[in-house]
Amino acid sequence: MNPLYAGMGTTIFEAMSARARATGAINLGQGFADGRGPEAVLEAAARAVLEKSNQYPPMIGLPELRQGVADHYARHQGLNLSADEVVVTSGATEALAASLFALIEPGDEVICFQPLYDAYVPLIRQAGGVPRFVRLSPPEWKIDKAALEAAVTPRTKLLLLNNPLNPAATMCSAGELSVIADVCVAHNLIAVCDEVWEHVTFDGARHLPLIGFPGMRERTVKIGSAGKIFALTGFKVGWMCAAPHIARVLAKAHQFLTFTTPPNLQWAVTEGLATQDGWVQEARHRFQQGRDRLKAGLEGAGFVTLPSAATYFLSVDLAASGIALGDVAFCDQLIDEAGVAAIPVSAFYAEDAVTNVVRFCFVKEDATLDAAIERIAGARAALGTG
C-alpha cells in the first residue's frame, strides 16, 4: 500500500460530522450551507438531463461553460481570460490535484501558508513535491514578507495560495498580494490560487485575484468552484484558469483523473453564471447575517471571536475566552457537553500548530444557529473545565 495514504486518518470534517450524526449534535463543523441553492440552476440541471446529451462531454469542458467562466471573471474581476484558458474539472479539489500533478516534478518545493486546507499536503507529496510552510497566526493571520522570502530556496517551484483563506476566514489585502506577486516574479515561481471563496466575502469587501497583479498573468493557475458560488457543494463542478501554455498541461493531468464532469451539471452552471448574479449577491448578504447572528450569540455566551471577512466560518479564540483547553479537547467536550460540533483549527496545520482556535460554520438556518447558541450558552460554565 502507498504509505502516504495507508497511514492517513479520516479527514477532520468527516470525523466530526460522523460524531455529530452519532450523537445527534448540531453540526457547525463541516462547511455546507442549508437551503437548496438557486432554483434556476437546479431546474437547468434537471432539464439538461432530459433534453441534452448525457454522453461524454469534451474533456476540457463544454465550450459554453468555459466561455461562461471567462465572461464571469471579466464582469466581476476585470480579467481578460479566453475560453481556451479554462479547463472544467470535477470540483476544485480535482482542479488542485490536476494542477499539482501537472506542475510538480519530484523534489520540487511548494510554499504553503498555514493554516491550510487538508488536501494540499497529501497532493503535493503524492506528486513528489516537498511542502514548505509559512505559518500564519491569529488574530490577523497576516502574510509577512520576510517569512515568505525565508521559505524560498533554489528548489522552490510553486506557491500555493488559498484566498480567501478557508480555515482563518481572512482575505489577502492588496498589499499582501503585491508582496506575493513580487516574490513569484523575482524567483520565477508559478502560483496555484485556490479562490473558491471569491464570492463569499462580507462587509462590502471585494476579492482581488492574484492573476490580475503585475507579472502574474502568465504564471498563475486560478481555481474556482460553482459549488461555492451557488452553495451547491454536491455539484462538484470547478475549473482551472491559466495562460494557454499552462492550461494545456493542466488538461493533460485532468484527463487521467476524472476526464470529464457530468454534462447536465455543466449546462446548469453555465446557466447560473449567466443569470444568477442577483442570487449570489443576496446569498452573500444572507450569509453575513448568519455570521453576525452567531458572533453575537457566542460573544453573549462569553466567547471571544476572531474577525471573519469571508468564507462560511467564524472562529473563537479559546485562550482569550479564558479557556485553558486545547482546541481538540475543547471540540470533544463541546459535543459531549453542548451537543454541538465544531472544528479544531490545529487540524489545518502540518507543523507548529495554533492550538487555541476553534472554527464554526454559520451558513445555517436561523433556527439551527439559535439552537446551537442556546446549547453552547447553557453549557458555558462546564466548557473548558477539563
mmCIF file of C-alpha atoms in Angstrom:
data_model
loop_
_atom_site.group_PDB
_atom_site.id
_atom_site.type_symbol
_atom_site.label_atom_id
_atom_site.label_comp_id
_atom_site.label_asym_id
_atom_site.label_seq_id
_atom_site.Cartn_x
_atom_site.Cartn_y
_atom_site.Cartn_z
ATOM 1 C CA MET A 1 0.000 0.000 0.000
ATOM 2 C CA ASN A 2 1.059 3.572 -0.580
ATOM 3 C CA PRO A 3 2.375 4.665 2.833
ATOM 4 C CA LEU A 4 1.133 8.210 2.322
ATOM 5 C CA TYR A 5 -2.469 7.009 2.296
ATOM 6 C CA ALA A 6 -2.113 3.873 4.405
ATOM 7 C CA GLY A 7 -1.040 5.930 7.400
ATOM 8 C CA MET A 8 -3.564 8.702 6.868
ATOM 9 C CA GLY A 9 -6.577 9.144 9.132
ATOM 10 C CA THR A 10 -10.080 10.242 8.224
ATOM 11 C CA THR A 11 -10.378 13.961 7.473
ATOM 12 C CA ILE A 12 -11.332 16.131 10.420
ATOM 13 C CA PHE A 13 -14.512 17.138 8.573
ATOM 14 C CA GLU A 14 -15.741 13.581 8.208
ATOM 15 C CA ALA A 15 -14.635 12.644 11.731
ATOM 16 C CA MET A 16 -16.542 15.492 13.375
ATOM 17 C CA SER A 17 -19.569 15.069 11.110
ATOM 18 C CA ALA A 18 -19.679 11.363 11.970
ATOM 19 C CA ARG A 19 -19.644 12.209 15.672
ATOM 20 C CA ALA A 20 -22.419 14.732 15.120
ATOM 21 C CA ARG A 21 -24.540 12.116 13.349
ATOM 22 C CA ALA A 22 -23.872 9.507 16.026
ATOM 23 C CA THR A 23 -24.706 11.823 18.934
ATOM 24 C CA GLY A 24 -27.409 13.992 17.397
ATOM 25 C CA ALA A 25 -25.214 17.070 17.773
ATOM 26 C CA ILE A 26 -25.843 20.206 15.726
ATOM 27 C CA ASN A 27 -23.160 20.187 13.028
ATOM 28 C CA LEU A 28 -21.440 23.571 12.783
ATOM 29 C CA GLY A 29 -18.239 21.860 11.693
ATOM 30 C CA GLN A 30 -18.318 20.909 8.016
ATOM 31 C CA GLY A 31 -18.799 23.791 5.593
ATOM 32 C CA PHE A 32 -22.035 23.303 3.719
ATOM 33 C CA ALA A 33 -24.983 25.665 3.573
ATOM 34 C CA ASP A 34 -28.579 24.966 4.465
ATOM 35 C CA GLY A 35 -31.035 25.561 1.632
ATOM 36 C CA ARG A 36 -31.488 24.441 -1.981
ATOM 37 C CA GLY A 37 -29.361 26.948 -3.864
ATOM 38 C CA PRO A 38 -30.720 28.931 -6.832
ATOM 39 C CA GLU A 39 -33.807 27.275 -8.301
ATOM 40 C CA ALA A 40 -32.863 28.344 -11.837
ATOM 41 C CA VAL A 41 -29.652 26.310 -11.611
ATOM 42 C CA LEU A 42 -31.442 23.242 -10.251
ATOM 43 C CA GLU A 43 -34.071 23.467 -12.971
ATOM 44 C CA ALA A 44 -31.390 23.845 -15.646
ATOM 45 C CA ALA A 45 -29.641 20.694 -14.387
ATOM 46 C CA ALA A 46 -32.884 18.678 -14.422
ATOM 47 C CA ARG A 47 -33.842 19.996 -17.849
ATOM 48 C CA ALA A 48 -30.426 19.160 -19.294
ATOM 49 C CA VAL A 49 -30.698 15.519 -18.176
ATOM 50 C CA LEU A 50 -33.881 15.166 -20.214
ATOM 51 C CA GLU A 51 -33.166 17.416 -23.164
ATOM 52 C CA LYS A 52 -29.397 17.382 -23.760
ATOM 53 C CA SER A 53 -26.735 14.742 -24.271
ATOM 54 C CA ASN A 54 -25.751 12.519 -21.343
ATOM 55 C CA GLN A 55 -22.715 11.108 -23.143
ATOM 56 C CA TYR A 56 -19.113 12.220 -22.598
ATOM 57 C CA PRO A 57 -18.764 15.975 -22.953
ATOM 58 C CA PRO A 58 -15.472 17.440 -24.213
ATOM 59 C CA MET A 59 -12.635 16.551 -21.866
ATOM 60 C CA ILE A 60 -11.755 20.186 -21.107
ATOM 61 C CA GLY A 61 -15.406 21.116 -20.554
ATOM 62 C CA LEU A 62 -18.369 22.344 -22.553
ATOM 63 C CA PRO A 63 -17.352 25.326 -24.708
ATOM 64 C CA GLU A 64 -20.367 27.231 -23.383
ATOM 65 C CA LEU A 65 -19.273 26.784 -19.763
ATOM 66 C CA ARG A 66 -15.648 27.657 -20.469
ATOM 67 C CA GLN A 67 -16.768 30.851 -22.176
ATOM 68 C CA GLY A 68 -19.214 31.470 -19.323
ATOM 69 C CA VAL A 69 -16.397 31.265 -16.777
ATOM 70 C CA ALA A 70 -14.295 33.707 -18.801
ATOM 71 C CA ASP A 71 -17.247 36.114 -19.141
ATOM 72 C CA HIS A 72 -18.000 35.812 -15.414
ATOM 73 C CA TYR A 73 -14.477 36.843 -14.446
ATOM 74 C CA ALA A 74 -14.442 39.671 -16.969
ATOM 75 C CA ARG A 75 -17.635 41.015 -15.416
ATOM 76 C CA HIS A 76 -16.737 40.562 -11.757
ATOM 77 C CA GLN A 77 -12.935 40.824 -11.611
ATOM 78 C CA GLY A 78 -11.902 42.622 -14.779
ATOM 79 C CA LEU A 79 -9.903 39.672 -16.126
ATOM 80 C CA ASN A 80 -9.332 39.119 -19.854
ATOM 81 C CA LEU A 81 -9.457 35.331 -19.957
ATOM 82 C CA SER A 82 -10.443 33.393 -23.063
ATOM 83 C CA ALA A 83 -12.330 30.099 -23.174
ATOM 84 C CA ASP A 84 -9.070 28.405 -24.223
ATOM 85 C CA GLU A 85 -7.642 29.317 -20.812
ATOM 86 C CA VAL A 86 -10.382 27.494 -18.845
ATOM 87 C CA VAL A 87 -10.426 23.759 -18.042
ATOM 88 C CA VAL A 88 -13.546 22.386 -16.321
ATOM 89 C CA THR A 89 -12.952 19.896 -13.506
ATOM 90 C CA SER A 90 -14.993 17.720 -11.176
ATOM 91 C CA GLY A 91 -14.751 20.127 -8.282
ATOM 92 C CA ALA A 92 -11.978 22.371 -7.020
ATOM 93 C CA THR A 93 -10.152 19.553 -5.216
ATOM 94 C CA GLU A 94 -9.724 17.786 -8.548
ATOM 95 C CA ALA A 95 -8.504 21.076 -10.009
ATOM 96 C CA LEU A 96 -5.932 21.276 -7.217
ATOM 97 C CA ALA A 97 -4.824 17.699 -7.858
ATOM 98 C CA ALA A 98 -4.531 18.241 -11.605
ATOM 99 C CA SER A 99 -2.598 21.475 -11.109
ATOM 100 C CA LEU A 100 -0.124 19.969 -8.672
ATOM 101 C CA PHE A 101 0.344 16.736 -10.621
ATOM 102 C CA ALA A 102 0.877 18.688 -13.840
ATOM 103 C CA LEU A 103 3.356 21.206 -12.463
ATOM 104 C CA ILE A 104 5.419 19.368 -9.823
ATOM 105 C CA GLU A 105 8.482 17.305 -10.631
ATOM 106 C CA PRO A 106 9.998 15.084 -7.918
ATOM 107 C CA GLY A 107 11.915 17.200 -5.436
ATOM 108 C CA ASP A 108 10.228 20.490 -6.316
ATOM 109 C CA GLU A 109 9.357 22.596 -3.294
ATOM 110 C CA VAL A 110 5.926 24.176 -2.856
ATOM 111 C CA ILE A 111 5.315 27.089 -0.495
ATOM 112 C CA CYS A 112 2.075 26.765 1.507
ATOM 113 C CA PHE A 113 0.520 29.075 4.069
ATOM 114 C CA GLN A 114 -0.671 27.524 7.328
ATOM 115 C CA PRO A 115 -3.459 27.063 8.316
ATOM 116 C CA LEU A 116 -4.258 25.254 5.070
ATOM 117 C CA TYR A 117 -6.906 23.066 3.506
ATOM 118 C CA ASP A 118 -6.130 19.484 4.444
ATOM 119 C CA ALA A 119 -5.881 18.175 0.855
ATOM 120 C CA TYR A 120 -2.851 20.306 -0.019
ATOM 121 C CA VAL A 121 -0.042 18.417 1.688
ATOM 122 C CA PRO A 122 -1.045 14.868 0.596
ATOM 123 C CA LEU A 123 -1.461 16.026 -3.005
ATOM 124 C CA ILE A 124 1.902 17.781 -3.035
ATOM 125 C CA ARG A 125 3.644 14.747 -1.581
ATOM 126 C CA GLN A 126 1.906 12.293 -3.892
ATOM 127 C CA ALA A 127 3.159 14.371 -6.816
ATOM 128 C CA GLY A 128 6.699 14.053 -5.455
ATOM 129 C CA GLY A 129 6.846 17.609 -4.152
ATOM 130 C CA VAL A 130 8.114 18.926 -0.829
ATOM 131 C CA PRO A 131 5.846 21.337 1.071
ATOM 132 C CA ARG A 132 7.488 24.301 2.792
ATOM 133 C CA PHE A 133 5.309 26.150 5.264
ATOM 134 C CA VAL A 134 4.789 29.801 6.090
ATOM 135 C CA ARG A 135 2.980 29.971 9.429
ATOM 136 C CA LEU A 136 0.166 32.488 9.910
ATOM 137 C CA SER A 137 -1.044 33.392 13.394
ATOM 138 C CA PRO A 138 -4.245 34.784 14.897
ATOM 139 C CA PRO A 139 -5.888 37.161 15.247
ATOM 140 C CA GLU A 140 -4.961 38.785 11.908
ATOM 141 C CA TRP A 141 -3.311 35.827 10.105
ATOM 142 C CA LYS A 142 -1.232 38.287 8.029
ATOM 143 C CA ILE A 143 1.382 37.236 5.486
ATOM 144 C CA ASP A 144 4.838 38.508 6.445
ATOM 145 C CA LYS A 145 7.217 39.298 3.576
ATOM 146 C CA ALA A 146 10.331 38.244 5.498
ATOM 147 C CA ALA A 147 8.799 34.886 6.448
ATOM 148 C CA LEU A 148 7.739 34.308 2.843
ATOM 149 C CA GLU A 149 11.171 35.177 1.467
ATOM 150 C CA ALA A 150 12.789 32.885 4.018
ATOM 151 C CA ALA A 151 10.748 29.943 2.721
ATOM 152 C CA VAL A 152 12.107 30.292 -0.829
ATOM 153 C CA THR A 153 15.044 28.048 -1.784
ATOM 154 C CA PRO A 154 16.694 27.181 -5.110
ATOM 155 C CA ARG A 155 14.315 24.195 -5.358
ATOM 156 C CA THR A 156 11.120 26.231 -4.892
ATOM 157 C CA LYS A 157 8.860 25.979 -7.951
ATOM 158 C CA LEU A 158 5.308 26.700 -6.828
ATOM 159 C CA LEU A 159 3.422 28.841 -4.354
ATOM 160 C CA LEU A 160 0.002 27.548 -3.261
ATOM 161 C CA LEU A 161 -2.356 30.263 -2.031
ATOM 162 C CA ASN A 162 -5.865 29.895 -0.608
ATOM 163 C CA ASN A 163 -7.537 33.310 -0.790
ATOM 164 C CA PRO A 164 -9.949 33.919 0.861
ATOM 165 C CA LEU A 165 -8.377 31.620 3.432
ATOM 166 C CA ASN A 166 -10.782 28.850 4.464
ATOM 167 C CA PRO A 167 -9.536 27.954 7.963
ATOM 168 C CA ALA A 168 -8.950 31.559 9.075
ATOM 169 C CA ALA A 169 -11.843 33.337 7.265
ATOM 170 C CA THR A 170 -9.483 36.093 6.104
ATOM 171 C CA MET A 171 -8.771 37.782 2.777
ATOM 172 C CA CYS A 172 -5.398 38.894 1.496
ATOM 173 C CA SER A 173 -5.055 42.655 1.225
ATOM 174 C CA ALA A 174 -3.805 44.314 -1.952
ATOM 175 C CA GLY A 175 -0.508 44.870 -0.155
ATOM 176 C CA GLU A 176 -0.116 41.205 0.748
ATOM 177 C CA LEU A 177 -0.957 40.129 -2.790
ATOM 178 C CA SER A 178 1.601 42.592 -4.167
ATOM 179 C CA VAL A 179 4.239 41.046 -1.902
ATOM 180 C CA ILE A 180 3.318 37.543 -3.112
ATOM 181 C CA ALA A 181 3.404 38.667 -6.746
ATOM 182 C CA ASP A 182 6.807 40.296 -6.292
ATOM 183 C CA VAL A 183 8.235 37.119 -4.722
ATOM 184 C CA CYS A 184 6.801 34.931 -7.501
ATOM 185 C CA VAL A 185 8.238 37.141 -10.235
ATOM 186 C CA ALA A 186 11.612 37.548 -8.519
ATOM 187 C CA HIS A 187 12.043 33.793 -8.036
ATOM 188 C CA ASN A 188 10.237 32.607 -11.203
ATOM 189 C CA LEU A 189 7.521 30.771 -9.256
ATOM 190 C CA ILE A 190 4.130 29.577 -10.512
ATOM 191 C CA ALA A 191 1.232 30.449 -8.210
ATOM 192 C CA VAL A 192 -1.629 27.980 -7.796
ATOM 193 C CA CYS A 193 -4.504 30.013 -6.367
ATOM 194 C CA ASP A 194 -7.405 28.260 -4.648
ATOM 195 C CA GLU A 195 -10.007 31.041 -4.867
ATOM 196 C CA VAL A 196 -13.192 29.051 -4.338
ATOM 197 C CA TRP A 197 -14.466 31.538 -1.711
ATOM 198 C CA GLU A 198 -14.071 34.535 -4.037
ATOM 199 C CA HIS A 199 -17.796 35.417 -3.919
ATOM 200 C CA VAL A 200 -18.359 34.649 -0.218
ATOM 201 C CA THR A 201 -16.989 37.948 1.086
ATOM 202 C CA PHE A 202 -18.529 40.338 3.603
ATOM 203 C CA ASP A 203 -18.837 43.964 4.674
ATOM 204 C CA GLY A 204 -18.507 45.238 1.116
ATOM 205 C CA ALA A 205 -15.051 43.703 0.604
ATOM 206 C CA ARG A 206 -14.104 42.731 -2.958
ATOM 207 C CA HIS A 207 -11.955 39.745 -3.834
ATOM 208 C CA LEU A 208 -8.746 40.556 -5.707
ATOM 209 C CA PRO A 209 -7.377 37.700 -7.863
ATOM 210 C CA LEU A 210 -3.606 37.249 -7.843
ATOM 211 C CA ILE A 211 -3.656 36.542 -11.589
ATOM 212 C CA GLY A 212 -4.564 40.204 -12.121
ATOM 213 C CA PHE A 213 -1.415 41.557 -10.440
ATOM 214 C CA PRO A 214 1.632 42.713 -12.449
ATOM 215 C CA GLY A 215 3.735 39.823 -13.692
ATOM 216 C CA MET A 216 1.215 37.132 -12.672
ATOM 217 C CA ARG A 217 -0.917 36.696 -15.799
ATOM 218 C CA GLU A 218 1.462 34.140 -17.338
ATOM 219 C CA ARG A 219 2.416 32.341 -14.119
ATOM 220 C CA THR A 220 -0.858 31.786 -12.243
ATOM 221 C CA VAL A 221 -3.416 28.982 -12.066
ATOM 222 C CA LYS A 222 -6.724 30.365 -10.803
ATOM 223 C CA ILE A 223 -9.101 27.745 -9.369
ATOM 224 C CA GLY A 224 -12.826 28.377 -8.894
ATOM 225 C CA SER A 225 -15.880 26.421 -7.765
ATOM 226 C CA ALA A 226 -19.505 26.546 -8.823
ATOM 227 C CA GLY A 227 -20.332 24.638 -5.648
ATOM 228 C CA LYS A 228 -19.180 27.599 -3.559
ATOM 229 C CA ILE A 229 -20.611 30.289 -5.852
ATOM 230 C CA PHE A 230 -24.107 28.757 -5.780
ATOM 231 C CA ALA A 231 -23.914 26.957 -2.389
ATOM 232 C CA LEU A 232 -24.324 23.625 -4.213
ATOM 233 C CA THR A 233 -21.351 21.721 -2.840
ATOM 234 C CA GLY A 234 -22.654 18.387 -4.150
ATOM 235 C CA PHE A 235 -22.423 19.552 -7.771
ATOM 236 C CA LYS A 236 -18.616 19.217 -7.725
ATOM 237 C CA VAL A 237 -18.086 21.468 -10.735
ATOM 238 C CA GLY A 238 -14.907 23.511 -10.705
ATOM 239 C CA TRP A 239 -12.359 24.940 -13.103
ATOM 240 C CA MET A 240 -8.737 25.910 -13.636
ATOM 241 C CA CYS A 241 -7.847 29.140 -15.437
ATOM 242 C CA ALA A 242 -4.342 29.704 -16.766
ATOM 243 C CA ALA A 243 -2.419 31.021 -19.748
ATOM 244 C CA PRO A 244 -2.595 28.599 -22.698
ATOM 245 C CA HIS A 245 0.885 27.115 -22.270
ATOM 246 C CA ILE A 246 -0.011 26.151 -18.680
ATOM 247 C CA ALA A 247 -3.655 25.239 -19.361
ATOM 248 C CA ARG A 248 -2.627 22.648 -21.973
ATOM 249 C CA VAL A 249 -0.529 20.790 -19.402
ATOM 250 C CA LEU A 250 -3.222 21.060 -16.718
ATOM 251 C CA ALA A 251 -5.707 19.473 -19.128
ATOM 252 C CA LYS A 252 -3.385 16.504 -19.681
ATOM 253 C CA ALA A 253 -3.338 15.792 -15.938
ATOM 254 C CA HIS A 254 -7.114 16.289 -15.695
ATOM 255 C CA GLN A 255 -7.778 13.754 -18.477
ATOM 256 C CA PHE A 256 -6.336 10.960 -16.325
ATOM 257 C CA LEU A 257 -8.098 11.962 -13.105
ATOM 258 C CA THR A 258 -11.815 12.415 -13.770
ATOM 259 C CA PHE A 259 -11.550 13.023 -17.559
ATOM 260 C CA THR A 260 -14.906 14.835 -17.699
ATOM 261 C CA THR A 261 -17.617 16.321 -15.494
ATOM 262 C CA PRO A 262 -21.360 15.452 -15.794
ATOM 263 C CA PRO A 263 -22.702 17.454 -18.738
ATOM 264 C CA ASN A 264 -26.053 18.316 -17.166
ATOM 265 C CA LEU A 265 -24.266 19.983 -14.250
ATOM 266 C CA GLN A 266 -22.026 21.865 -16.656
ATOM 267 C CA TRP A 267 -25.087 23.186 -18.502
ATOM 268 C CA ALA A 268 -26.650 24.183 -15.174
ATOM 269 C CA VAL A 269 -23.552 26.081 -14.076
ATOM 270 C CA THR A 270 -23.419 27.801 -17.464
ATOM 271 C CA GLU A 271 -26.982 28.992 -16.852
ATOM 272 C CA GLY A 272 -26.132 30.082 -13.327
ATOM 273 C CA LEU A 273 -23.067 32.108 -14.261
ATOM 274 C CA ALA A 274 -25.076 33.943 -16.924
ATOM 275 C CA THR A 275 -28.226 34.689 -14.896
ATOM 276 C CA GLN A 276 -27.710 34.367 -11.142
ATOM 277 C CA ASP A 277 -25.582 37.360 -10.124
ATOM 278 C CA GLY A 278 -28.534 38.620 -8.094
ATOM 279 C CA TRP A 279 -28.849 35.321 -6.206
ATOM 280 C CA VAL A 280 -25.106 35.341 -5.427
ATOM 281 C CA GLN A 281 -25.345 38.880 -4.046
ATOM 282 C CA GLU A 282 -28.404 38.020 -1.952
ATOM 283 C CA ALA A 283 -26.702 34.900 -0.600
ATOM 284 C CA ARG A 284 -23.686 36.957 0.426
ATOM 285 C CA HIS A 285 -25.919 39.242 2.495
ATOM 286 C CA ARG A 286 -27.790 36.290 3.982
ATOM 287 C CA PHE A 287 -24.572 34.548 4.960
ATOM 288 C CA GLN A 288 -23.272 37.754 6.535
ATOM 289 C CA GLN A 289 -26.417 37.927 8.644
ATOM 290 C CA GLY A 290 -25.741 34.363 9.792
ATOM 291 C CA ARG A 291 -22.183 35.327 10.687
ATOM 292 C CA ASP A 292 -23.410 38.278 12.723
ATOM 293 C CA ARG A 293 -26.085 36.184 14.424
ATOM 294 C CA LEU A 294 -23.593 33.516 15.511
ATOM 295 C CA LYS A 295 -20.995 36.114 16.512
ATOM 296 C CA ALA A 296 -23.481 37.933 18.765
ATOM 297 C CA GLY A 297 -24.631 34.670 20.321
ATOM 298 C CA LEU A 298 -21.141 33.355 21.021
ATOM 299 C CA GLU A 299 -19.958 36.666 22.416
ATOM 300 C CA GLY A 300 -23.079 36.844 24.550
ATOM 301 C CA ALA A 301 -22.098 33.443 25.957
ATOM 302 C CA GLY A 302 -18.680 34.762 26.935
ATOM 303 C CA PHE A 303 -16.516 33.759 23.969
ATOM 304 C CA VAL A 304 -14.061 35.987 22.106
ATOM 305 C CA THR A 305 -14.481 35.688 18.334
ATOM 306 C CA LEU A 306 -11.951 36.468 15.614
ATOM 307 C CA PRO A 307 -12.690 38.612 12.533
ATOM 308 C CA SER A 308 -14.486 36.810 9.692
ATOM 309 C CA ALA A 309 -14.069 38.652 6.406
ATOM 310 C CA ALA A 310 -15.057 35.776 4.083
ATOM 311 C CA THR A 311 -15.951 32.065 3.772
ATOM 312 C CA TYR A 312 -18.601 30.203 5.795
ATOM 313 C CA PHE A 313 -16.689 30.308 9.077
ATOM 314 C CA LEU A 314 -16.323 32.175 12.353
ATOM 315 C CA SER A 315 -13.597 31.291 14.856
ATOM 316 C CA VAL A 316 -13.341 31.529 18.633
ATOM 317 C CA ASP A 317 -10.096 32.272 20.468
ATOM 318 C CA LEU A 318 -10.164 29.864 23.415
ATOM 319 C CA ALA A 319 -7.263 31.436 25.299
ATOM 320 C CA ALA A 320 -8.768 34.925 25.024
ATOM 321 C CA SER A 321 -12.078 33.429 26.187
ATOM 322 C CA GLY A 322 -10.474 32.171 29.389
ATOM 323 C CA ILE A 323 -10.435 28.510 28.333
ATOM 324 C CA ALA A 324 -7.222 26.611 29.009
ATOM 325 C CA LEU A 325 -8.114 23.530 26.932
ATOM 326 C CA GLY A 326 -6.567 22.971 23.532
ATOM 327 C CA ASP A 327 -8.820 23.099 20.506
ATOM 328 C CA VAL A 328 -9.134 19.326 20.017
ATOM 329 C CA ALA A 329 -10.073 18.688 23.634
ATOM 330 C CA PHE A 330 -12.497 21.599 23.570
ATOM 331 C CA CYS A 331 -14.253 20.289 20.431
ATOM 332 C CA ASP A 332 -14.601 16.872 22.056
ATOM 333 C CA GLN A 333 -16.087 18.457 25.153
ATOM 334 C CA LEU A 334 -18.334 20.720 23.071
ATOM 335 C CA ILE A 335 -20.021 17.680 21.538
ATOM 336 C CA ASP A 336 -20.333 15.910 24.897
ATOM 337 C CA GLU A 337 -21.480 18.886 26.979
ATOM 338 C CA ALA A 338 -23.359 21.046 24.471
ATOM 339 C CA GLY A 339 -24.262 18.735 21.588
ATOM 340 C CA VAL A 340 -22.586 20.994 19.008
ATOM 341 C CA ALA A 341 -19.839 20.004 16.549
ATOM 342 C CA ALA A 342 -17.048 22.413 15.583
ATOM 343 C CA ILE A 343 -13.590 22.053 14.011
ATOM 344 C CA PRO A 344 -10.230 22.494 15.789
ATOM 345 C CA VAL A 345 -8.077 24.802 13.664
ATOM 346 C CA SER A 346 -4.937 22.859 14.622
ATOM 347 C CA ALA A 347 -6.179 20.261 12.092
ATOM 348 C CA PHE A 348 -5.205 22.709 9.354
ATOM 349 C CA TYR A 349 -1.516 22.759 10.289
ATOM 350 C CA ALA A 350 1.099 20.245 9.186
ATOM 351 C CA GLU A 351 3.569 21.508 11.804
ATOM 352 C CA ASP A 352 3.839 24.039 14.649
ATOM 353 C CA ALA A 353 0.057 24.253 15.000
ATOM 354 C CA VAL A 354 -2.009 27.018 16.554
ATOM 355 C CA THR A 355 -3.995 25.132 19.199
ATOM 356 C CA ASN A 356 -6.267 27.749 20.760
ATOM 357 C CA VAL A 357 -8.728 28.437 17.907
ATOM 358 C CA VAL A 358 -11.996 26.635 17.113
ATOM 359 C CA ARG A 359 -13.991 27.148 13.900
ATOM 360 C CA PHE A 360 -17.795 27.231 13.490
ATOM 361 C CA CYS A 361 -19.843 27.209 10.260
ATOM 362 C CA PHE A 362 -22.584 29.855 10.199
ATOM 363 C CA VAL A 363 -24.339 29.304 6.841
ATOM 364 C CA LYS A 364 -27.264 27.602 8.534
ATOM 365 C CA GLU A 365 -30.918 28.403 9.103
ATOM 366 C CA ASP A 366 -31.569 30.899 11.893
ATOM 367 C CA ALA A 367 -33.315 28.221 13.949
ATOM 368 C CA THR A 368 -30.242 25.967 13.712
ATOM 369 C CA LEU A 369 -27.892 28.751 14.778
ATOM 370 C CA ASP A 370 -30.189 29.781 17.619
ATOM 371 C CA ALA A 371 -30.423 26.212 18.892
ATOM 372 C CA ALA A 372 -26.637 25.841 18.774
ATOM 373 C CA ILE A 373 -26.135 29.145 20.596
ATOM 374 C CA GLU A 374 -28.625 28.133 23.272
ATOM 375 C CA ARG A 375 -26.848 24.809 23.806
ATOM 376 C CA ILE A 376 -23.408 26.411 23.946
ATOM 377 C CA ALA A 377 -24.553 29.142 26.325
ATOM 378 C CA GLY A 378 -26.229 26.569 28.550
ATOM 379 C CA ALA A 379 -23.038 24.547 28.776
ATOM 380 C CA ARG A 380 -20.657 27.516 29.015
ATOM 381 C CA ALA A 381 -19.886 27.007 32.693
ATOM 382 C CA ALA A 382 -18.801 23.419 32.060
ATOM 383 C CA LEU A 383 -16.885 24.058 28.829
ATOM 384 C CA GLY A 384 -13.151 24.248 29.269
ATOM 385 C CA THR A 385 -13.101 22.942 32.818
ATOM 386 C CA GLY A 386 -11.415 19.692 31.780
#
